[in-house]
PDB file of C-alpha atoms in Angstrom:
ATOM      1  CA  MET A   1       0.000   0.000   0.000  1.00 42.00           C
ATOM      2  CA  LEU A   2       1.052   3.598  -0.411  1.00 46.00           C
ATOM      3  CA  ASP A   3       3.168   4.886   2.437  1.00 51.00           C
ATOM      4  CA  VAL A   4       1.088   7.545   4.182  1.00 41.00           C
ATOM      5  CA  ASN A   5       3.680   8.249   6.872  1.00 50.00           C
ATOM      6  CA  GLU A   6       5.400  11.619   6.752  1.00 55.00           C
ATOM      7  CA  PRO A   7       8.870  11.228   5.204  1.00 59.00           C
ATOM      8  CA  ASP A   8      11.706  12.690   7.252  1.00 65.00           C
ATOM      9  CA  ARG A   9      12.328  15.744   5.109  1.00 67.00           C
ATOM     10  CA  ALA A  10      15.309  16.732   7.250  1.00 77.00           C
ATOM     11  CA  ALA A  11      17.130  13.442   6.627  1.00 83.00           C
ATOM     12  CA  LEU A  12      18.901  14.797   3.526  1.00 90.00           C
ATOM     13  CA  ARG A  13      19.382  18.392   4.639  1.00 88.00           C
ATOM     14  CA  THR A  14      22.897  17.804   5.943  1.00 91.00           C
ATOM     15  CA  ARG A  15      23.870  15.319   3.227  1.00 94.00           C
ATOM     16  CA  ARG A  16      25.444  15.836  -0.169  1.00 96.00           C
ATOM     17  CA  VAL A  17      23.808  14.025  -3.084  1.00 98.00           C
ATOM     18  CA  ALA A  18      25.717  13.096  -6.231  1.00 98.00           C
ATOM     19  CA  VAL A  19      23.526  12.528  -9.280  1.00 98.00           C
ATOM     20  CA  LEU A  20      25.363  10.523 -11.925  1.00 98.00           C
ATOM     21  CA  GLY A  21      23.957  11.153 -15.375  1.00 97.00           C
ATOM     22  CA  TYR A  22      21.995  14.094 -16.747  1.00 97.00           C
ATOM     23  CA  GLY A  23      19.494  12.506 -19.100  1.00 95.00           C
ATOM     24  CA  SER A  24      15.725  12.469 -18.669  1.00 94.00           C
ATOM     25  CA  GLN A  25      15.633  11.186 -15.076  1.00 97.00           C
ATOM     26  CA  GLY A  26      18.999  12.638 -14.040  1.00 97.00           C
ATOM     27  CA  ARG A  27      18.114  16.200 -14.933  1.00 97.00           C
ATOM     28  CA  ALA A  28      14.595  16.018 -13.487  1.00 98.00           C
ATOM     29  CA  GLN A  29      15.663  14.497 -10.194  1.00 98.00           C
ATOM     30  CA  ALA A  30      18.673  16.772  -9.793  1.00 98.00           C
ATOM     31  CA  LEU A  31      16.621  19.934 -10.331  1.00 98.00           C
ATOM     32  CA  ASN A  32      13.879  18.733  -7.986  1.00 98.00           C
ATOM     33  CA  LEU A  33      16.454  17.915  -5.315  1.00 97.00           C
ATOM     34  CA  ARG A  34      18.054  21.333  -5.664  1.00 97.00           C
ATOM     35  CA  ASP A  35      14.695  23.093  -5.474  1.00 96.00           C
ATOM     36  CA  SER A  36      13.935  21.075  -2.339  1.00 95.00           C
ATOM     37  CA  GLY A  37      17.016  22.550  -0.690  1.00 95.00           C
ATOM     38  CA  ILE A  38      19.309  19.549  -1.117  1.00 96.00           C
ATOM     39  CA  ASP A  39      23.058  19.956  -1.756  1.00 96.00           C
ATOM     40  CA  VAL A  40      23.464  18.434  -5.230  1.00 97.00           C
ATOM     41  CA  VAL A  41      26.476  17.822  -7.441  1.00 97.00           C
ATOM     42  CA  ILE A  42      26.350  16.246 -10.899  1.00 98.00           C
ATOM     43  CA  GLY A  43      28.844  13.566 -11.893  1.00 97.00           C
ATOM     44  CA  LEU A  44      29.572  13.275 -15.624  1.00 95.00           C
ATOM     45  CA  ARG A  45      32.330  12.389 -18.034  1.00 87.00           C
ATOM     46  CA  PRO A  46      34.392  15.480 -18.956  1.00 82.00           C
ATOM     47  CA  GLY A  47      33.026  17.032 -22.147  1.00 81.00           C
ATOM     48  CA  SER A  48      29.775  15.051 -22.107  1.00 86.00           C
ATOM     49  CA  ALA A  49      26.680  16.628 -23.624  1.00 85.00           C
ATOM     50  CA  GLY A  50      24.950  16.806 -20.271  1.00 91.00           C
ATOM     51  CA  ALA A  51      27.783  18.737 -18.622  1.00 92.00           C
ATOM     52  CA  SER A  52      27.066  22.025 -20.393  1.00 91.00           C
ATOM     53  CA  ARG A  53      23.326  21.684 -19.849  1.00 93.00           C
ATOM     54  CA  ALA A  54      23.771  20.990 -16.131  1.00 95.00           C
ATOM     55  CA  ALA A  55      26.057  24.017 -15.840  1.00 93.00           C
ATOM     56  CA  GLU A  56      23.483  26.153 -17.656  1.00 95.00           C
ATOM     57  CA  ASP A  57      20.899  24.939 -15.142  1.00 96.00           C
ATOM     58  CA  GLY A  58      23.097  26.306 -12.364  1.00 96.00           C
ATOM     59  CA  LEU A  59      24.315  22.966 -11.016  1.00 96.00           C
ATOM     60  CA  ARG A  60      27.875  22.063 -10.061  1.00 96.00           C
ATOM     61  CA  VAL A  61      29.451  19.533 -12.400  1.00 96.00           C
ATOM     62  CA  ARG A  62      32.330  17.243 -11.455  1.00 96.00           C
ATOM     63  CA  THR A  63      33.829  14.064 -12.821  1.00 96.00           C
ATOM     64  CA  VAL A  64      32.070  10.921 -11.651  1.00 97.00           C
ATOM     65  CA  ALA A  65      34.879  10.014  -9.244  1.00 96.00           C
ATOM     66  CA  GLU A  66      34.999  13.520  -7.776  1.00 97.00           C
ATOM     67  CA  ALA A  67      31.228  13.641  -7.303  1.00 97.00           C
ATOM     68  CA  VAL A  68      31.124  10.217  -5.637  1.00 98.00           C
ATOM     69  CA  ALA A  69      34.066  10.945  -3.329  1.00 96.00           C
ATOM     70  CA  GLY A  70      32.317  13.854  -1.643  1.00 87.00           C
ATOM     71  CA  ALA A  71      28.813  12.383  -1.522  1.00 96.00           C
ATOM     72  CA  ASP A  72      26.730  10.824   1.233  1.00 97.00           C
ATOM     73  CA  LEU A  73      24.179   9.569  -1.316  1.00 98.00           C
ATOM     74  CA  VAL A  74      25.043   8.541  -4.879  1.00 98.00           C
ATOM     75  CA  ALA A  75      22.123   8.331  -7.332  1.00 98.00           C
ATOM     76  CA  VAL A  76      23.114   6.194 -10.323  1.00 98.00           C
ATOM     77  CA  LEU A  77      20.918   7.483 -13.149  1.00 98.00           C
ATOM     78  CA  VAL A  78      22.846   6.396 -16.231  1.00 96.00           C
ATOM     79  CA  PRO A  79      21.444   3.684 -18.574  1.00 95.00           C
ATOM     80  CA  ASP A  80      21.252   0.146 -17.178  1.00 96.00           C
ATOM     81  CA  THR A  81      23.796  -1.248 -19.626  1.00 96.00           C
ATOM     82  CA  ALA A  82      26.378   1.432 -18.747  1.00 95.00           C
ATOM     83  CA  GLN A  83      26.125   1.067 -14.978  1.00 97.00           C
ATOM     84  CA  PRO A  84      28.318  -1.991 -14.212  1.00 97.00           C
ATOM     85  CA  ALA A  85      31.429  -0.676 -15.961  1.00 97.00           C
ATOM     86  CA  LEU A  86      30.926   2.814 -14.511  1.00 97.00           C
ATOM     87  CA  TYR A  87      30.495   1.302 -11.065  1.00 97.00           C
ATOM     88  CA  GLU A  88      33.643  -0.811 -11.189  1.00 97.00           C
ATOM     89  CA  GLU A  89      35.826   1.838 -12.810  1.00 96.00           C
ATOM     90  CA  GLN A  90      34.726   5.080 -11.155  1.00 96.00           C
ATOM     91  CA  ILE A  91      32.056   4.657  -8.483  1.00 97.00           C
ATOM     92  CA  ARG A  92      33.278   1.822  -6.282  1.00 97.00           C
ATOM     93  CA  PRO A  93      36.857   3.109  -5.810  1.00 97.00           C
ATOM     94  CA  ALA A  94      35.539   6.504  -4.654  1.00 96.00           C
ATOM     95  CA  LEU A  95      32.532   5.314  -2.628  1.00 96.00           C
ATOM     96  CA  ALA A  96      32.834   6.194   1.060  1.00 94.00           C
ATOM     97  CA  PRO A  97      31.898   3.665   3.758  1.00 94.00           C
ATOM     98  CA  GLY A  98      28.406   4.407   5.047  1.00 96.00           C
ATOM     99  CA  ALA A  99      27.305   6.111   1.834  1.00 97.00           C
ATOM    100  CA  LEU A 100      23.987   5.255   0.192  1.00 98.00           C
ATOM    101  CA  LEU A 101      24.086   3.882  -3.355  1.00 98.00           C
ATOM    102  CA  LEU A 102      20.708   4.622  -4.930  1.00 98.00           C
ATOM    103  CA  PHE A 103      19.135   3.402  -8.181  1.00 98.00           C
ATOM    104  CA  ALA A 104      15.969   4.272 -10.118  1.00 97.00           C
ATOM    105  CA  HIS A 105      15.572   0.707 -11.428  1.00 96.00           C
ATOM    106  CA  GLY A 106      16.555  -2.562  -9.801  1.00 97.00           C
ATOM    107  CA  PHE A 107      17.965  -4.309 -12.893  1.00 98.00           C
ATOM    108  CA  ASN A 108      21.682  -4.402 -12.076  1.00 98.00           C
ATOM    109  CA  VAL A 109      21.341  -5.067  -8.360  1.00 98.00           C
ATOM    110  CA  HIS A 110      18.660  -7.732  -8.788  1.00 98.00           C
ATOM    111  CA  TYR A 111      20.606  -9.607 -11.465  1.00 98.00           C
ATOM    112  CA  ARG A 112      23.843  -9.236  -9.465  1.00 97.00           C
ATOM    113  CA  ARG A 113      25.629  -7.197 -12.072  1.00 97.00           C
ATOM    114  CA  ILE A 114      26.473  -4.692  -9.322  1.00 98.00           C
ATOM    115  CA  THR A 115      27.316  -5.791  -5.783  1.00 96.00           C
ATOM    116  CA  ALA A 116      28.065  -3.086  -3.241  1.00 96.00           C
ATOM    117  CA  PRO A 117      30.548  -3.429  -0.353  1.00 94.00           C
ATOM    118  CA  GLU A 118      29.108  -4.569   2.980  1.00 94.00           C
ATOM    119  CA  GLY A 119      29.448  -1.143   4.613  1.00 95.00           C
ATOM    120  CA  VAL A 120      27.414   0.691   1.961  1.00 97.00           C
ATOM    121  CA  ASP A 121      23.627   1.148   1.924  1.00 98.00           C
ATOM    122  CA  VAL A 122      21.823   0.142  -1.288  1.00 98.00           C
ATOM    123  CA  ALA A 123      18.354   1.502  -2.041  1.00 98.00           C
ATOM    124  CA  MET A 124      16.038   2.356  -4.904  1.00 98.00           C
ATOM    125  CA  VAL A 125      13.617   5.187  -5.602  1.00 98.00           C
ATOM    126  CA  ALA A 126      11.801   4.522  -8.878  1.00 97.00           C
ATOM    127  CA  PRO A 127       9.450   7.290 -10.096  1.00 97.00           C
ATOM    128  CA  LYS A 128       6.549   5.828 -12.046  1.00 95.00           C
ATOM    129  CA  ALA A 129       6.770   8.385 -14.833  1.00 93.00           C
ATOM    130  CA  PRO A 130       9.355   9.610 -17.351  1.00 94.00           C
ATOM    131  CA  GLY A 131      11.731  12.395 -16.367  1.00 96.00           C
ATOM    132  CA  HIS A 132       9.816  15.249 -17.971  1.00 96.00           C
ATOM    133  CA  ALA A 133       6.742  14.352 -15.883  1.00 97.00           C
ATOM    134  CA  VAL A 134       8.839  14.035 -12.715  1.00 98.00           C
ATOM    135  CA  ARG A 135       9.986  17.614 -13.285  1.00 98.00           C
ATOM    136  CA  SER A 136       6.738  19.173 -14.573  1.00 97.00           C
ATOM    137  CA  THR A 137       4.548  17.753 -11.804  1.00 97.00           C
ATOM    138  CA  TYR A 138       7.060  18.966  -9.215  1.00 97.00           C
ATOM    139  CA  THR A 139       7.067  22.516 -10.605  1.00 97.00           C
ATOM    140  CA  GLU A 140       3.251  22.431 -10.533  1.00 96.00           C
ATOM    141  CA  GLY A 141       3.330  21.593  -6.829  1.00 95.00           C
ATOM    142  CA  HIS A 142       2.524  17.919  -7.190  1.00 93.00           C
ATOM    143  CA  GLY A 143       4.614  14.822  -7.897  1.00 95.00           C
ATOM    144  CA  VAL A 144       4.550  11.290  -9.250  1.00 96.00           C
ATOM    145  CA  PRO A 145       4.325   8.113  -7.137  1.00 96.00           C
ATOM    146  CA  CYS A 146       7.631   6.396  -6.407  1.00 97.00           C
ATOM    147  CA  LEU A 147       8.520   2.810  -5.581  1.00 97.00           C
ATOM    148  CA  VAL A 148      11.001   2.626  -2.695  1.00 97.00           C
ATOM    149  CA  ALA A 149      13.148  -0.379  -1.777  1.00 98.00           C
ATOM    150  CA  VAL A 150      16.189  -1.177   0.332  1.00 98.00           C
ATOM    151  CA  GLU A 151      18.485  -4.049  -0.618  1.00 98.00           C
ATOM    152  CA  GLN A 152      21.213  -3.418   1.951  1.00 97.00           C
ATOM    153  CA  ASP A 153      20.847  -1.385   5.139  1.00 97.00           C
ATOM    154  CA  ALA A 154      24.390  -1.223   6.506  1.00 97.00           C
ATOM    155  CA  THR A 155      23.903   1.961   8.521  1.00 96.00           C
ATOM    156  CA  GLY A 156      20.311   1.604   9.669  1.00 96.00           C
ATOM    157  CA  ASP A 157      19.441   4.844   7.858  1.00 95.00           C
ATOM    158  CA  ALA A 158      18.755   3.475   4.382  1.00 96.00           C
ATOM    159  CA  TRP A 159      14.972   3.524   4.590  1.00 96.00           C
ATOM    160  CA  SER A 160      14.726   7.034   6.031  1.00 95.00           C
ATOM    161  CA  LEU A 161      17.179   8.423   3.471  1.00 96.00           C
ATOM    162  CA  ALA A 162      15.489   6.668   0.552  1.00 97.00           C
ATOM    163  CA  ARG A 163      12.085   7.963   1.631  1.00 96.00           C
ATOM    164  CA  ALA A 164      13.502  11.454   2.107  1.00 96.00           C
ATOM    165  CA  TYR A 165      15.002  11.301  -1.388  1.00 97.00           C
ATOM    166  CA  GLY A 166      11.661  10.183  -2.844  1.00 97.00           C
ATOM    167  CA  ASP A 167       9.937  13.038  -1.054  1.00 95.00           C
ATOM    168  CA  ALA A 168      12.519  15.574  -2.257  1.00 96.00           C
ATOM    169  CA  ILE A 169      11.936  14.689  -5.914  1.00 97.00           C
ATOM    170  CA  GLY A 170       8.162  15.070  -5.443  1.00 96.00           C
ATOM    171  CA  GLY A 171       7.068  11.527  -4.673  1.00 95.00           C
ATOM    172  CA  GLY A 172       5.972  12.330  -1.144  1.00 93.00           C
ATOM    173  CA  LYS A 173       3.003  14.292  -2.481  1.00 92.00           C
ATOM    174  CA  ALA A 174       1.821  11.429  -4.689  1.00 93.00           C
ATOM    175  CA  GLY A 175       2.744   8.372  -2.620  1.00 94.00           C
ATOM    176  CA  LEU A 176       5.786   6.279  -1.732  1.00 96.00           C
ATOM    177  CA  LEU A 177       5.170   2.567  -2.241  1.00 96.00           C
ATOM    178  CA  PRO A 178       7.451   0.135  -0.382  1.00 97.00           C
ATOM    179  CA  THR A 179       8.620  -2.734  -2.580  1.00 97.00           C
ATOM    180  CA  THR A 180      11.697  -4.884  -3.232  1.00 98.00           C
ATOM    181  CA  PHE A 181      14.366  -4.790  -5.919  1.00 98.00           C
ATOM    182  CA  ALA A 182      13.093  -8.129  -7.249  1.00 98.00           C
ATOM    183  CA  GLU A 183       9.457  -7.028  -7.448  1.00 98.00           C
ATOM    184  CA  GLU A 184      10.228  -3.688  -9.092  1.00 97.00           C
ATOM    185  CA  THR A 185      12.578  -5.206 -11.655  1.00 98.00           C
ATOM    186  CA  GLU A 186      10.411  -8.141 -12.626  1.00 98.00           C
ATOM    187  CA  THR A 187       7.105  -6.270 -12.758  1.00 98.00           C
ATOM    188  CA  ASP A 188       8.689  -3.363 -14.644  1.00 97.00           C
ATOM    189  CA  LEU A 189      10.188  -5.597 -17.332  1.00 98.00           C
ATOM    190  CA  PHE A 190       7.011  -7.655 -17.568  1.00 98.00           C
ATOM    191  CA  GLY A 191       4.796  -4.580 -17.880  1.00 97.00           C
ATOM    192  CA  GLU A 192       6.983  -3.210 -20.668  1.00 97.00           C
ATOM    193  CA  GLN A 193       7.034  -6.450 -22.626  1.00 97.00           C
ATOM    194  CA  ALA A 194       3.485  -7.686 -22.039  1.00 97.00           C
ATOM    195  CA  VAL A 195       1.549  -4.422 -22.217  1.00 97.00           C
ATOM    196  CA  LEU A 196       3.203  -1.009 -22.329  1.00 95.00           C
ATOM    197  CA  VAL A 197       5.519  -1.511 -25.283  1.00 95.00           C
ATOM    198  CA  GLY A 198       5.666  -5.048 -26.640  1.00 95.00           C
ATOM    199  CA  GLY A 199       2.005  -5.826 -26.052  1.00 96.00           C
ATOM    200  CA  VAL A 200       0.615  -2.546 -27.350  1.00 97.00           C
ATOM    201  CA  THR A 201       2.824  -2.276 -30.423  1.00 96.00           C
ATOM    202  CA  GLY A 202       2.229  -5.924 -31.346  1.00 96.00           C
ATOM    203  CA  LEU A 203      -1.534  -5.534 -30.930  1.00 96.00           C
ATOM    204  CA  VAL A 204      -1.949  -2.309 -32.918  1.00 96.00           C
ATOM    205  CA  LYS A 205       0.383  -3.459 -35.691  1.00 97.00           C
ATOM    206  CA  THR A 206      -1.459  -6.762 -36.085  1.00 97.00           C
ATOM    207  CA  ALA A 207      -4.863  -5.045 -36.049  1.00 97.00           C
ATOM    208  CA  TYR A 208      -3.699  -2.471 -38.615  1.00 97.00           C
ATOM    209  CA  GLU A 209      -2.365  -5.206 -40.904  1.00 97.00           C
ATOM    210  CA  THR A 210      -5.593  -7.213 -40.566  1.00 98.00           C
ATOM    211  CA  LEU A 211      -7.723  -4.314 -41.815  1.00 98.00           C
ATOM    212  CA  VAL A 212      -5.343  -3.289 -44.619  1.00 98.00           C
ATOM    213  CA  ASP A 213      -4.979  -6.896 -45.807  1.00 98.00           C
ATOM    214  CA  ALA A 214      -8.780  -7.119 -45.914  1.00 98.00           C
ATOM    215  CA  GLY A 215      -8.903  -4.147 -48.300  1.00 98.00           C
ATOM    216  CA  TYR A 216      -9.671  -1.223 -46.022  1.00 98.00           C
ATOM    217  CA  GLN A 217      -7.936   2.128 -46.455  1.00 97.00           C
ATOM    218  CA  PRO A 218      -4.662   2.436 -44.485  1.00 97.00           C
ATOM    219  CA  GLU A 219      -5.831   5.773 -43.111  1.00 96.00           C
ATOM    220  CA  SER A 220      -9.035   4.252 -41.691  1.00 97.00           C
ATOM    221  CA  ALA A 221      -7.072   1.362 -40.238  1.00 97.00           C
ATOM    222  CA  TYR A 222      -4.610   3.758 -38.585  1.00 96.00           C
ATOM    223  CA  PHE A 223      -7.319   5.920 -37.049  1.00 95.00           C
ATOM    224  CA  GLU A 224      -9.226   2.956 -35.629  1.00 96.00           C
ATOM    225  CA  CYS A 225      -6.321   0.809 -34.434  1.00 96.00           C
ATOM    226  CA  VAL A 226      -3.638   3.337 -33.490  1.00 95.00           C
ATOM    227  CA  GLN A 227      -4.822   6.933 -33.263  1.00 94.00           C
ATOM    228  CA  GLU A 228      -7.851   6.331 -31.040  1.00 95.00           C
ATOM    229  CA  LEU A 229      -5.898   4.208 -28.582  1.00 96.00           C
ATOM    230  CA  LYS A 230      -4.887   7.342 -26.689  1.00 95.00           C
ATOM    231  CA  LEU A 231      -8.522   8.235 -26.023  1.00 95.00           C
ATOM    232  CA  VAL A 232      -9.195   4.917 -24.311  1.00 96.00           C
ATOM    233  CA  VAL A 233      -5.886   4.898 -22.429  1.00 96.00           C
ATOM    234  CA  ASP A 234      -6.607   8.388 -21.068  1.00 96.00           C
ATOM    235  CA  LEU A 235     -10.039   7.250 -19.879  1.00 97.00           C
ATOM    236  CA  ILE A 236      -8.553   4.193 -18.164  1.00 97.00           C
ATOM    237  CA  HIS A 237      -5.871   6.357 -16.570  1.00 93.00           C
ATOM    238  CA  ASP A 238      -8.423   8.813 -15.211  1.00 96.00           C
ATOM    239  CA  HIS A 239     -11.316   6.472 -14.339  1.00 97.00           C
ATOM    240  CA  GLY A 240     -10.123   2.850 -14.323  1.00 97.00           C
ATOM    241  CA  ILE A 241     -11.275   0.121 -16.713  1.00 96.00           C
ATOM    242  CA  ALA A 242     -14.856  -0.006 -15.436  1.00 97.00           C
ATOM    243  CA  GLY A 243     -15.028   3.784 -15.412  1.00 97.00           C
ATOM    244  CA  MET A 244     -13.756   3.948 -19.001  1.00 97.00           C
ATOM    245  CA  ARG A 245     -16.736   1.859 -20.086  1.00 96.00           C
ATOM    246  CA  THR A 246     -19.142   4.529 -18.836  1.00 97.00           C
ATOM    247  CA  PHE A 247     -17.712   6.970 -21.385  1.00 97.00           C
ATOM    248  CA  ILE A 248     -17.882   4.794 -24.500  1.00 96.00           C
ATOM    249  CA  SER A 249     -20.913   3.718 -26.520  1.00 96.00           C
ATOM    250  CA  ASP A 250     -22.969   0.680 -25.523  1.00 97.00           C
ATOM    251  CA  THR A 251     -21.982  -0.881 -28.836  1.00 97.00           C
ATOM    252  CA  ALA A 252     -18.286  -0.458 -28.049  1.00 96.00           C
ATOM    253  CA  GLU A 253     -18.807  -1.799 -24.539  1.00 96.00           C
ATOM    254  CA  TYR A 254     -20.666  -4.863 -25.804  1.00 96.00           C
ATOM    255  CA  GLY A 255     -17.862  -5.414 -28.301  1.00 96.00           C
ATOM    256  CA  ASP A 256     -15.471  -5.453 -25.340  1.00 95.00           C
ATOM    257  CA  TYR A 257     -17.408  -8.266 -23.662  1.00 95.00           C
ATOM    258  CA  TRP A 258     -17.960 -10.058 -27.000  1.00 95.00           C
ATOM    259  CA  THR A 259     -14.228 -10.632 -27.404  1.00 93.00           C
ATOM    260  CA  ALA A 260     -13.447 -11.451 -23.771  1.00 89.00           C
ATOM    261  CA  ASP A 261     -13.794 -15.237 -23.963  1.00 88.00           C
ATOM    262  CA  ARG A 262     -12.124 -15.807 -27.337  1.00 92.00           C
ATOM    263  CA  PRO A 263      -9.479 -18.577 -27.356  1.00 92.00           C
ATOM    264  CA  VAL A 264      -6.824 -16.030 -28.298  1.00 93.00           C
ATOM    265  CA  TRP A 265      -6.661 -14.775 -24.714  1.00 93.00           C
ATOM    266  CA  ALA A 266      -5.647 -18.212 -23.436  1.00 94.00           C
ATOM    267  CA  ALA A 267      -2.766 -18.098 -25.911  1.00 95.00           C
ATOM    268  CA  VAL A 268      -1.911 -14.561 -24.783  1.00 95.00           C
ATOM    269  CA  ARG A 269      -1.840 -15.681 -21.144  1.00 95.00           C
ATOM    270  CA  LYS A 270       0.493 -18.547 -22.079  1.00 97.00           C
ATOM    271  CA  HIS A 271       2.736 -16.072 -23.908  1.00 97.00           C
ATOM    272  CA  MET A 272       2.745 -13.718 -20.900  1.00 97.00           C
ATOM    273  CA  ASN A 273       3.638 -16.569 -18.534  1.00 98.00           C
ATOM    274  CA  GLU A 274       6.596 -17.378 -20.791  1.00 98.00           C
ATOM    275  CA  LEU A 275       7.698 -13.736 -20.756  1.00 97.00           C
ATOM    276  CA  LEU A 276       7.500 -13.659 -16.970  1.00 98.00           C
ATOM    277  CA  ALA A 277       9.436 -16.918 -16.655  1.00 98.00           C
ATOM    278  CA  ASP A 278      12.270 -15.522 -18.785  1.00 98.00           C
ATOM    279  CA  ILE A 279      12.349 -12.356 -16.690  1.00 98.00           C
ATOM    280  CA  ARG A 280      12.342 -14.178 -13.350  1.00 98.00           C
ATOM    281  CA  SER A 281      15.006 -16.678 -14.408  1.00 98.00           C
ATOM    282  CA  GLY A 282      17.309 -13.949 -15.700  1.00 98.00           C
ATOM    283  CA  ALA A 283      17.176 -15.278 -19.272  1.00 98.00           C
ATOM    284  CA  PHE A 284      15.924 -11.969 -20.679  1.00 98.00           C
ATOM    285  CA  ALA A 285      18.536  -9.990 -18.748  1.00 98.00           C
ATOM    286  CA  ALA A 286      21.320 -12.289 -19.965  1.00 97.00           C
ATOM    287  CA  GLN A 287      20.133 -11.988 -23.568  1.00 98.00           C
ATOM    288  CA  TRP A 288      19.918  -8.175 -23.381  1.00 97.00           C
ATOM    289  CA  VAL A 289      23.349  -7.847 -21.786  1.00 97.00           C
ATOM    290  CA  SER A 290      24.829 -10.153 -24.435  1.00 97.00           C
ATOM    291  CA  GLU A 291      23.177  -8.161 -27.217  1.00 98.00           C
ATOM    292  CA  ASP A 292      24.549  -4.913 -25.790  1.00 97.00           C
ATOM    293  CA  GLU A 293      28.055  -6.333 -25.460  1.00 97.00           C
ATOM    294  CA  ARG A 294      27.996  -7.462 -29.128  1.00 97.00           C
ATOM    295  CA  GLY A 295      27.237  -3.907 -30.243  1.00 98.00           C
ATOM    296  CA  ARG A 296      23.451  -4.391 -30.538  1.00 97.00           C
ATOM    297  CA  PRO A 297      23.203  -5.733 -34.112  1.00 98.00           C
ATOM    298  CA  ALA A 298      19.822  -7.444 -33.597  1.00 97.00           C
ATOM    299  CA  PHE A 299      18.543  -4.406 -31.697  1.00 97.00           C
ATOM    300  CA  ALA A 300      19.494  -2.076 -34.562  1.00 98.00           C
ATOM    301  CA  ALA A 301      17.966  -4.396 -37.168  1.00 98.00           C
ATOM    302  CA  ALA A 302      14.698  -4.667 -35.237  1.00 97.00           C
ATOM    303  CA  ARG A 303      14.556  -0.890 -34.792  1.00 97.00           C
ATOM    304  CA  ALA A 304      15.060  -0.325 -38.528  1.00 98.00           C
ATOM    305  CA  GLU A 305      12.447  -2.944 -39.449  1.00 97.00           C
ATOM    306  CA  ALA A 306       9.896  -1.432 -37.067  1.00 96.00           C
ATOM    307  CA  ALA A 307      10.500   2.084 -38.391  1.00 96.00           C
ATOM    308  CA  ALA A 308       9.900   0.849 -41.950  1.00 97.00           C
ATOM    309  CA  HIS A 309       6.441  -0.578 -41.189  1.00 96.00           C
ATOM    310  CA  PRO A 310       3.777   0.929 -43.530  1.00 96.00           C
ATOM    311  CA  ALA A 311       1.760   2.215 -40.563  1.00 96.00           C
ATOM    312  CA  GLU A 312       4.602   4.620 -39.717  1.00 96.00           C
ATOM    313  CA  ALA A 313       4.343   6.450 -43.041  1.00 95.00           C
ATOM    314  CA  VAL A 314       0.540   6.621 -42.770  1.00 96.00           C
ATOM    315  CA  GLY A 315       0.733   7.923 -39.214  1.00 95.00           C
ATOM    316  CA  SER A 316       3.309  10.550 -40.111  1.00 94.00           C
ATOM    317  CA  ARG A 317       1.104  11.838 -42.917  1.00 93.00           C
ATOM    318  CA  LEU A 318      -2.012  11.972 -40.735  1.00 92.00           C
ATOM    319  CA  ARG A 319      -0.233  13.739 -37.883  1.00 90.00           C
ATOM    320  CA  LYS A 320       0.949  16.436 -40.298  1.00 90.00           C
ATOM    321  CA  LEU A 321      -2.631  16.949 -41.486  1.00 88.00           C
ATOM    322  CA  ALA A 322      -3.713  17.431 -37.862  1.00 73.00           C
ATOM    323  CA  GLY A 323      -1.085  20.146 -37.425  1.00 65.00           C
TER     324      GLY A 323
END
C-alpha cells in the first residue's frame, strides 16, 4: 500500500547528493532535489553533452569520481547497460563507507551485475513516470508516485534516506510505495514487454495489418487501431477500466465483452507466462546484456524494421494533417 507516513524531510538536509547522469531522469531528479534545498552535485564524463546543460541549469558539475568521493548519497541514473562498468571503474573506488548507493531501477542489483561493499547502503527510488513528468509535476506543486526499496541497510538509515530522497523529488506528495528490488525489476520488465511496449505495439500493428490486408484504407485502419488508442488509455488512466466503459458507446462496450472469452486470450496468457518466466530466471537480462556487449546488431535491425512498417508512413502523414 502507499506509504502515508510523513517522510523525514530533514534526513537529507545535511547530506550531499551526487547525481550521476543528466538525461531524462537525471536532470529532473537533480533539479527537484536542488529546489527542495538539497546539496546536489552532478557527476559526468568530462566534455559530455549533459555537462554544459547541467552548468546552464546552475548545477555544479564534477567528474564521476569527484562527485562520488564527496557524496553521502550517490544516485546512479545512467542507462542500465552502462552502470556496471561505470560502477567498477569510477564509483566503487571513490565510494565512502556508510554512503547510500541509490538506483531508479533494480535491474543491475537484482541480477547481481552490481554488488556493493558490505558497509554501503543500497536503495532504490523509482518514479513511475518519465523524467519530464517528474519535473513538470514537481514545478506544478505535485509529484509522481515512487517505488522505494532497500536491498542493503548497513547503517540503519537506508529507509529514512530513501524515503527522504523520494519526497525531495516530489514523490511524497503522490505516494511512496514500499517494494523490493526483485518485485520492481520483474514487474517493470514484464509490464513493458506484455503491455506497455511489446504488447501494445504488437496488438496495434497486427490489427492495422488485418484491416489493410482485408482491403480497407490504411488511413481508416490507422485511425481505428492506433490513433484512437490514446482516447481509451486516457479514460482508463483517469477512471479505471470499469469507469472507461461509462464513457464509450454501448456498442463499443458490448464489443469489449464479446471478445473477452475468445481462445486467443488463453494463448496470450500462455505467452505472458513465458515472458515472466524468462524475466524471473534472468534469461531476458542475460540476452539483453549479451546483445549490448555485441554492439546491438539485432537491436538495430529490429529498430530499422519497425521504423519501416507501412503504418509509420501513414501515421506521419495523418499527424501532419492534424497540425
